[in-house]
PDB file of C-alpha atoms in Angstrom:
ATOM      1  CA  THR A1143     -29.465  -2.842  19.587  1.00  0.00           C
ATOM      2  CA  GLN A1144     -29.888  -6.262  18.011  1.00  0.00           C
ATOM      3  CA  LEU A1145     -27.002  -6.986  15.673  1.00  0.00           C
ATOM      4  CA  LEU A1146     -27.346  -9.093  12.562  1.00  0.00           C
ATOM      5  CA  GLU A1147     -24.215 -10.311  10.853  1.00  0.00           C
ATOM      6  CA  GLN A1148     -24.335 -11.298   7.227  1.00  0.00           C
ATOM      7  CA  SER A1149     -21.777 -13.411   5.454  1.00  0.00           C
ATOM      8  CA  PRO A1150     -20.131 -13.315   3.105  1.00  0.00           C
ATOM      9  CA  GLN A1151     -19.941  -9.581   2.487  1.00  0.00           C
ATOM     10  CA  PHE A1152     -19.295 -10.111  -1.226  1.00  0.00           C
ATOM     11  CA  LEU A1153     -20.008 -13.060  -3.484  1.00  0.00           C
ATOM     12  CA  SER A1154     -19.196 -13.375  -7.177  1.00  0.00           C
ATOM     13  CA  ILE A1155     -20.255 -16.491  -9.046  1.00  0.00           C
ATOM     14  CA  GLN A1156     -20.810 -17.750 -12.569  1.00  0.00           C
ATOM     15  CA  GLU A1157     -24.313 -18.048 -13.966  1.00  0.00           C
ATOM     16  CA  GLY A1158     -25.721 -21.496 -13.204  1.00  0.00           C
ATOM     17  CA  GLU A1159     -23.853 -21.942  -9.926  1.00  0.00           C
ATOM     18  CA  ASN A1160     -25.484 -22.116  -6.499  1.00  0.00           C
ATOM     19  CA  LEU A1161     -24.912 -19.726  -3.612  1.00  0.00           C
ATOM     20  CA  THR A1162     -25.823 -19.367   0.043  1.00  0.00           C
ATOM     21  CA  VAL A1163     -25.966 -16.212   2.140  1.00  0.00           C
ATOM     22  CA  TYR A1164     -26.056 -16.355   5.928  1.00  0.00           C
ATOM     23  CA  CYS A1165     -27.593 -14.073   8.520  1.00  0.00           C
ATOM     24  CA  ASN A1166     -26.662 -14.646  12.177  1.00  0.00           C
ATOM     25  CA  SER A1167     -27.438 -13.048  15.498  1.00  0.00           C
ATOM     26  CA  SER A1168     -27.246 -13.733  19.213  1.00  0.00           C
ATOM     27  CA  SER A1169     -30.756 -12.284  19.557  1.00  0.00           C
ATOM     28  CA  VAL A1170     -34.051 -14.062  19.087  1.00  0.00           C
ATOM     29  CA  PHE A1171     -36.384 -12.568  16.505  1.00  0.00           C
ATOM     30  CA  SER A1172     -40.127 -12.905  16.110  1.00  0.00           C
ATOM     31  CA  SER A1173     -39.699 -12.629  12.371  1.00  0.00           C
ATOM     32  CA  LEU A1174     -36.990 -12.145   9.815  1.00  0.00           C
ATOM     33  CA  GLN A1175     -37.231 -10.548   6.410  1.00  0.00           C
ATOM     34  CA  TRP A1176     -35.016 -10.881   3.355  1.00  0.00           C
ATOM     35  CA  TYR A1177     -34.831  -8.040   0.879  1.00  0.00           C
ATOM     36  CA  ARG A1178     -33.018  -7.540  -2.418  1.00  0.00           C
ATOM     37  CA  GLN A1179     -31.830  -4.087  -3.352  1.00  0.00           C
ATOM     38  CA  GLU A1180     -30.500  -2.839  -6.669  1.00  0.00           C
ATOM     39  CA  PRO A1181     -28.263   0.243  -6.946  1.00  0.00           C
ATOM     40  CA  GLY A1182     -30.172   3.484  -6.435  1.00  0.00           C
ATOM     41  CA  GLU A1183     -33.396   1.670  -5.540  1.00  0.00           C
ATOM     42  CA  GLY A1184     -35.144   0.739  -2.326  1.00  0.00           C
ATOM     43  CA  PRO A1185     -35.075  -2.756  -0.819  1.00  0.00           C
ATOM     44  CA  VAL A1186     -37.710  -5.078  -2.276  1.00  0.00           C
ATOM     45  CA  LEU A1187     -39.174  -7.695   0.036  1.00  0.00           C
ATOM     46  CA  LEU A1188     -38.443 -11.297  -0.924  1.00  0.00           C
ATOM     47  CA  VAL A1189     -39.853 -13.189   2.036  1.00  0.00           C
ATOM     48  CA  THR A1190     -40.812 -13.029   5.704  1.00  0.00           C
ATOM     49  CA  VAL A1191     -40.189 -16.039   7.941  1.00  0.00           C
ATOM     50  CA  VAL A1192     -41.800 -16.259  11.362  1.00  0.00           C
ATOM     51  CA  THR A1193     -41.597 -19.857  12.624  1.00  0.00           C
ATOM     52  CA  GLY A1194     -38.426 -21.509  13.909  1.00  0.00           C
ATOM     53  CA  GLY A1195     -37.263 -24.154  11.445  1.00  0.00           C
ATOM     54  CA  GLU A1196     -39.454 -22.728   8.693  1.00  0.00           C
ATOM     55  CA  VAL A1197     -38.390 -23.220   5.086  1.00  0.00           C
ATOM     56  CA  LYS A1198     -39.880 -21.095   2.331  1.00  0.00           C
ATOM     57  CA  LYS A1199     -39.270 -21.457  -1.377  1.00  0.00           C
ATOM     58  CA  LEU A1200     -39.641 -18.734  -3.957  1.00  0.00           C
ATOM     59  CA  LYS A1201     -38.826 -20.262  -7.355  1.00  0.00           C
ATOM     60  CA  ARG A1202     -35.031 -20.813  -7.235  1.00  0.00           C
ATOM     61  CA  LEU A1203     -34.667 -19.119  -3.817  1.00  0.00           C
ATOM     62  CA  THR A1204     -34.906 -21.117  -0.585  1.00  0.00           C
ATOM     63  CA  PHE A1205     -35.101 -19.355   2.771  1.00  0.00           C
ATOM     64  CA  GLN A1206     -34.615 -21.044   6.115  1.00  0.00           C
ATOM     65  CA  PHE A1207     -35.233 -19.690   9.608  1.00  0.00           C
ATOM     66  CA  GLY A1208     -33.172 -21.336  12.330  1.00  0.00           C
ATOM     67  CA  ASP A1209     -34.882 -23.458  14.968  1.00  0.00           C
ATOM     68  CA  ALA A1210     -33.950 -20.952  17.667  1.00  0.00           C
ATOM     69  CA  ARG A1211     -35.033 -18.018  15.486  1.00  0.00           C
ATOM     70  CA  LYS A1212     -31.573 -16.438  15.727  1.00  0.00           C
ATOM     71  CA  ASP A1213     -30.299 -17.111  12.243  1.00  0.00           C
ATOM     72  CA  SER A1214     -31.395 -17.525   8.665  1.00  0.00           C
ATOM     73  CA  SER A1215     -30.032 -18.495   5.282  1.00  0.00           C
ATOM     74  CA  LEU A1216     -30.853 -17.746   1.689  1.00  0.00           C
ATOM     75  CA  HIS A1217     -29.919 -20.301  -0.951  1.00  0.00           C
ATOM     76  CA  ILE A1218     -30.133 -19.568  -4.665  1.00  0.00           C
ATOM     77  CA  THR A1219     -30.067 -22.491  -7.078  1.00  0.00           C
ATOM     78  CA  ALA A1220     -28.762 -22.061 -10.621  1.00  0.00           C
ATOM     79  CA  ALA A1221     -28.147 -18.350 -10.235  1.00  0.00           C
ATOM     80  CA  GLN A1222     -29.004 -16.005 -13.074  1.00  0.00           C
ATOM     81  CA  THR A1223     -27.606 -12.569 -13.897  1.00  0.00           C
ATOM     82  CA  GLY A1224     -30.917 -11.104 -12.742  1.00  0.00           C
ATOM     83  CA  ASP A1225     -30.134 -12.313  -9.215  1.00  0.00           C
ATOM     84  CA  THR A1226     -27.364  -9.733  -8.968  1.00  0.00           C
ATOM     85  CA  GLY A1227     -27.951  -7.274  -6.146  1.00  0.00           C
ATOM     86  CA  LEU A1228     -27.536  -6.465  -2.481  1.00  0.00           C
ATOM     87  CA  TYR A1229     -29.272  -8.982  -0.226  1.00  0.00           C
ATOM     88  CA  LEU A1230     -30.337  -7.686   3.157  1.00  0.00           C
ATOM     89  CA  CYS A1231     -31.679  -9.565   6.129  1.00  0.00           C
ATOM     90  CA  ALA A1232     -33.665  -7.747   8.796  1.00  0.00           C
ATOM     91  CA  GLY A1233     -35.057  -9.036  12.057  1.00  0.00           C
ATOM     92  CA  SER A1234     -37.735  -7.701  14.335  1.00  0.00           C
ATOM     93  CA  SER A1235     -38.837  -8.576  17.839  1.00  0.00           C
ATOM     94  CA  ARG A1236     -41.416  -7.484  20.349  1.00  0.00           C
ATOM     95  CA  SER A1237     -38.650  -6.432  22.749  1.00  0.00           C
ATOM     96  CA  ASN A1238     -37.510  -3.868  20.175  1.00  0.00           C
ATOM     97  CA  ASP A1239     -41.037  -2.624  19.403  1.00  0.00           C
ATOM     98  CA  TYR A1240     -40.911  -4.552  16.130  1.00  0.00           C
ATOM     99  CA  LYS A1241     -38.353  -2.143  14.654  1.00  0.00           C
ATOM    100  CA  LEU A1242     -36.190  -3.766  12.010  1.00  0.00           C
ATOM    101  CA  SER A1243     -32.525  -4.430  12.715  1.00  0.00           C
ATOM    102  CA  PHE A1244     -30.633  -4.765   9.445  1.00  0.00           C
ATOM    103  CA  GLY A1245     -27.538  -6.650   8.522  1.00  0.00           C
ATOM    104  CA  ALA A1246     -24.886  -4.869   6.479  1.00  0.00           C
ATOM    105  CA  GLY A1247     -25.847  -6.868   3.388  1.00  0.00           C
ATOM    106  CA  THR A1248     -24.266  -9.303   0.964  1.00  0.00           C
ATOM    107  CA  THR A1249     -23.416  -8.017  -2.492  1.00  0.00           C
ATOM    108  CA  VAL A1250     -24.020 -10.805  -5.000  1.00  0.00           C
ATOM    109  CA  THR A1251     -22.682 -10.586  -8.534  1.00  0.00           C
ATOM    110  CA  VAL A1252     -23.689 -13.249 -11.029  1.00  0.00           C
ATOM    111  CA  ARG A1253     -21.473 -13.257 -14.116  1.00  0.00           C
ATOM    112  CA  ALA A1254     -22.775 -14.314 -17.513  1.00  0.00           C
TER     113      ALA A1254
ATOM    114  CA  GLU B 178     -43.992  -1.273  -7.543  1.00  0.00           C
ATOM    115  CA  THR B 179     -44.260  -1.702  -3.780  1.00  0.00           C
ATOM    116  CA  GLY B 180     -47.087   0.750  -3.118  1.00  0.00           C
ATOM    117  CA  VAL B 181     -44.717   3.255  -1.540  1.00  0.00           C
ATOM    118  CA  THR B 182     -43.625   6.233  -3.641  1.00  0.00           C
ATOM    119  CA  GLN B 183     -40.947   8.812  -2.936  1.00  0.00           C
ATOM    120  CA  THR B 184     -40.195  12.148  -4.556  1.00  0.00           C
ATOM    121  CA  PRO B 185     -37.890  13.457  -5.723  1.00  0.00           C
ATOM    122  CA  ARG B 186     -35.771  10.469  -6.705  1.00  0.00           C
ATOM    123  CA  HIS B 187     -32.636  12.584  -6.859  1.00  0.00           C
ATOM    124  CA  LEU B 188     -31.801  15.845  -5.083  1.00  0.00           C
ATOM    125  CA  VAL B 189     -28.695  17.993  -5.096  1.00  0.00           C
ATOM    126  CA  MET B 190     -28.616  20.834  -2.608  1.00  0.00           C
ATOM    127  CA  GLY B 191     -26.213  23.289  -1.102  1.00  0.00           C
ATOM    128  CA  MET B 192     -25.590  23.492   2.605  1.00  0.00           C
ATOM    129  CA  THR B 193     -27.711  26.623   2.962  1.00  0.00           C
ATOM    130  CA  ASN B 194     -30.729  25.326   1.029  1.00  0.00           C
ATOM    131  CA  LYS B 195     -34.032  24.130   2.422  1.00  0.00           C
ATOM    132  CA  LYS B 196     -35.697  21.204   0.711  1.00  0.00           C
ATOM    133  CA  SER B 197     -38.252  18.516   1.516  1.00  0.00           C
ATOM    134  CA  LEU B 198     -38.534  14.824   0.724  1.00  0.00           C
ATOM    135  CA  LYS B 199     -41.970  13.299   0.275  1.00  0.00           C
ATOM    136  CA  CYS B 200     -43.219   9.785   0.825  1.00  0.00           C
ATOM    137  CA  GLU B 201     -46.675   8.417   0.100  1.00  0.00           C
ATOM    138  CA  GLN B 202     -47.997   4.924   0.715  1.00  0.00           C
ATOM    139  CA  HIS B 203     -51.046   3.435  -0.982  1.00  0.00           C
ATOM    140  CA  LEU B 204     -51.209   0.286   1.156  1.00  0.00           C
ATOM    141  CA  GLY B 205     -53.503   1.375   3.972  1.00  0.00           C
ATOM    142  CA  HIS B 206     -50.667   1.069   6.483  1.00  0.00           C
ATOM    143  CA  ASN B 207     -50.576   3.010   9.727  1.00  0.00           C
ATOM    144  CA  ALA B 208     -46.859   3.174  10.500  1.00  0.00           C
ATOM    145  CA  MET B 209     -44.253   5.006   8.438  1.00  0.00           C
ATOM    146  CA  TYR B 210     -40.488   5.135   8.733  1.00  0.00           C
ATOM    147  CA  TRP B 211     -37.516   7.190   7.528  1.00  0.00           C
ATOM    148  CA  TYR B 212     -34.168   5.447   7.063  1.00  0.00           C
ATOM    149  CA  LYS B 213     -30.753   6.667   5.965  1.00  0.00           C
ATOM    150  CA  GLN B 214     -28.550   4.388   3.888  1.00  0.00           C
ATOM    151  CA  SER B 215     -24.914   5.395   3.498  1.00  0.00           C
ATOM    152  CA  ALA B 216     -22.275   3.516   1.572  1.00  0.00           C
ATOM    153  CA  LYS B 217     -20.914   0.453   3.384  1.00  0.00           C
ATOM    154  CA  LYS B 218     -23.186   0.958   6.423  1.00  0.00           C
ATOM    155  CA  PRO B 219     -26.366  -0.841   7.491  1.00  0.00           C
ATOM    156  CA  LEU B 220     -29.654   0.982   7.140  1.00  0.00           C
ATOM    157  CA  GLU B 221     -30.075   3.476   9.961  1.00  0.00           C
ATOM    158  CA  LEU B 222     -33.537   4.099  11.346  1.00  0.00           C
ATOM    159  CA  MET B 223     -34.212   7.814  11.736  1.00  0.00           C
ATOM    160  CA  PHE B 224     -37.876   8.329  12.623  1.00  0.00           C
ATOM    161  CA  VAL B 225     -40.998   6.272  13.219  1.00  0.00           C
ATOM    162  CA  TYR B 226     -44.594   7.472  13.017  1.00  0.00           C
ATOM    163  CA  ASN B 227     -47.641   5.466  14.037  1.00  0.00           C
ATOM    164  CA  PHE B 228     -51.091   6.842  13.258  1.00  0.00           C
ATOM    165  CA  LYS B 229     -49.452  10.261  12.599  1.00  0.00           C
ATOM    166  CA  GLU B 230     -47.740  10.360  15.976  1.00  0.00           C
ATOM    167  CA  GLN B 231     -43.955  10.270  16.222  1.00  0.00           C
ATOM    168  CA  THR B 232     -42.911   7.259  18.270  1.00  0.00           C
ATOM    169  CA  GLU B 233     -39.190   7.201  17.570  1.00  0.00           C
ATOM    170  CA  ASN B 234     -36.463   9.771  16.977  1.00  0.00           C
ATOM    171  CA  ASN B 235     -33.195   7.909  16.770  1.00  0.00           C
ATOM    172  CA  SER B 236     -31.011  10.821  17.931  1.00  0.00           C
ATOM    173  CA  VAL B 237     -31.318  12.510  14.565  1.00  0.00           C
ATOM    174  CA  PRO B 238     -29.838  16.029  14.244  1.00  0.00           C
ATOM    175  CA  SER B 239     -32.382  18.829  14.240  1.00  0.00           C
ATOM    176  CA  ARG B 240     -31.443  19.806  10.684  1.00  0.00           C
ATOM    177  CA  PHE B 241     -33.727  16.883   9.752  1.00  0.00           C
ATOM    178  CA  SER B 242     -37.355  17.658  10.585  1.00  0.00           C
ATOM    179  CA  PRO B 243     -40.041  15.051   9.887  1.00  0.00           C
ATOM    180  CA  GLU B 244     -43.731  15.700   9.365  1.00  0.00           C
ATOM    181  CA  CYS B 245     -46.593  13.225   9.142  1.00  0.00           C
ATOM    182  CA  PRO B 246     -49.905  14.961   8.335  1.00  0.00           C
ATOM    183  CA  ASN B 247     -51.764  11.648   7.978  1.00  0.00           C
ATOM    184  CA  SER B 248     -51.054   7.922   7.873  1.00  0.00           C
ATOM    185  CA  SER B 249     -50.452   7.972   4.120  1.00  0.00           C
ATOM    186  CA  HIS B 250     -47.964  10.819   3.852  1.00  0.00           C
ATOM    187  CA  LEU B 251     -44.576  11.453   5.382  1.00  0.00           C
ATOM    188  CA  PHE B 252     -42.188  14.317   4.792  1.00  0.00           C
ATOM    189  CA  LEU B 253     -38.583  14.975   5.728  1.00  0.00           C
ATOM    190  CA  HIS B 254     -37.710  18.662   5.783  1.00  0.00           C
ATOM    191  CA  LEU B 255     -34.035  19.413   5.293  1.00  0.00           C
ATOM    192  CA  HIS B 256     -32.118  22.562   6.171  1.00  0.00           C
ATOM    193  CA  THR B 257     -28.475  23.525   6.588  1.00  0.00           C
ATOM    194  CA  LEU B 258     -27.307  20.020   5.815  1.00  0.00           C
ATOM    195  CA  GLN B 259     -23.702  18.858   5.799  1.00  0.00           C
ATOM    196  CA  PRO B 260     -21.875  16.961   3.043  1.00  0.00           C
ATOM    197  CA  GLU B 261     -21.839  13.859   5.281  1.00  0.00           C
ATOM    198  CA  ASP B 262     -25.641  13.849   5.091  1.00  0.00           C
ATOM    199  CA  SER B 263     -25.363  12.751   1.467  1.00  0.00           C
ATOM    200  CA  ALA B 264     -27.020   9.321   1.299  1.00  0.00           C
ATOM    201  CA  LEU B 265     -30.015   7.372   0.041  1.00  0.00           C
ATOM    202  CA  TYR B 266     -33.052   8.252   2.152  1.00  0.00           C
ATOM    203  CA  LEU B 267     -35.634   5.509   2.295  1.00  0.00           C
ATOM    204  CA  CYS B 268     -39.233   5.585   3.423  1.00  0.00           C
ATOM    205  CA  ALA B 269     -41.072   2.466   4.540  1.00  0.00           C
ATOM    206  CA  SER B 270     -44.525   1.606   5.838  1.00  0.00           C
ATOM    207  CA  ARG B 271     -46.159  -1.199   7.797  1.00  0.00           C
ATOM    208  CA  ARG B 272     -49.565  -2.286   9.014  1.00  0.00           C
ATOM    209  CA  THR B 273     -48.774  -2.836  12.652  1.00  0.00           C
ATOM    210  CA  ARG B 274     -51.747  -4.956  13.691  1.00  0.00           C
ATOM    211  CA  ASP B 275     -50.808  -8.028  11.701  1.00  0.00           C
ATOM    212  CA  THR B 276     -47.244  -7.955  10.408  1.00  0.00           C
ATOM    213  CA  ASP B 277     -43.649  -7.014  11.203  1.00  0.00           C
ATOM    214  CA  THR B 278     -42.897  -6.594   7.520  1.00  0.00           C
ATOM    215  CA  GLN B 279     -42.023  -3.150   6.190  1.00  0.00           C
ATOM    216  CA  TYR B 280     -42.394  -2.146   2.563  1.00  0.00           C
ATOM    217  CA  PHE B 281     -39.907   0.320   1.155  1.00  0.00           C
ATOM    218  CA  GLY B 282     -40.102   3.084  -1.379  1.00  0.00           C
ATOM    219  CA  PRO B 283     -37.464   3.562  -4.089  1.00  0.00           C
ATOM    220  CA  GLY B 284     -35.589   6.184  -2.094  1.00  0.00           C
ATOM    221  CA  THR B 285     -34.278   9.686  -2.675  1.00  0.00           C
ATOM    222  CA  ARG B 286     -30.599   9.979  -3.544  1.00  0.00           C
ATOM    223  CA  LEU B 287     -29.465  13.149  -1.761  1.00  0.00           C
ATOM    224  CA  THR B 288     -26.214  14.914  -2.506  1.00  0.00           C
ATOM    225  CA  VAL B 289     -25.179  17.850  -0.330  1.00  0.00           C
ATOM    226  CA  LEU B 290     -22.534  20.080  -1.865  1.00  0.00           C
TER     227      LEU B 290
END
């Protein structure tokens, strides 16, 4: 089993502030996905990163994959109330038949 | 809209009932997955199918019985469930030849009384 640890577990910020969520592992992944999930809904894919050191931007969201492909971060600039949700990271590797290993998630609440 | 649909969205059943969950993907993917998501726990992989063949059963109790008649449809047949089986059941799909990324359906919220 490849464990992914997410931190923090909970994050509550004011609208307009910045936030960063971390995803760490001792395992190397061939790719890492970030999802956002709202209550009672399925996870919605935000991004997939595959190259060590890769940085991807999606509007106000910036995703980084660590050089060693063991960790990742998600940074949100000027958070909005619509960013509220559960953020999940998931890694896959050839050694695990490309099955996804999920972190426990970070619950982000953006207050108006 | 992710291209993966699940029905029903909500299900309440007694421990002696038999019910089925349905998943359909419109993405042309060949692999399909069932996950269980319980409160305060990471997503748990239950079953994996690739080109209709089951490739993974993650020690799931036999009261959960999956069925994959073709690459676009996946079912989870439920019988004699326990209250601790109450959870959000998620289906996902993937095109294995060119991506690790899985796309999820909206889930079925199951409550076992």
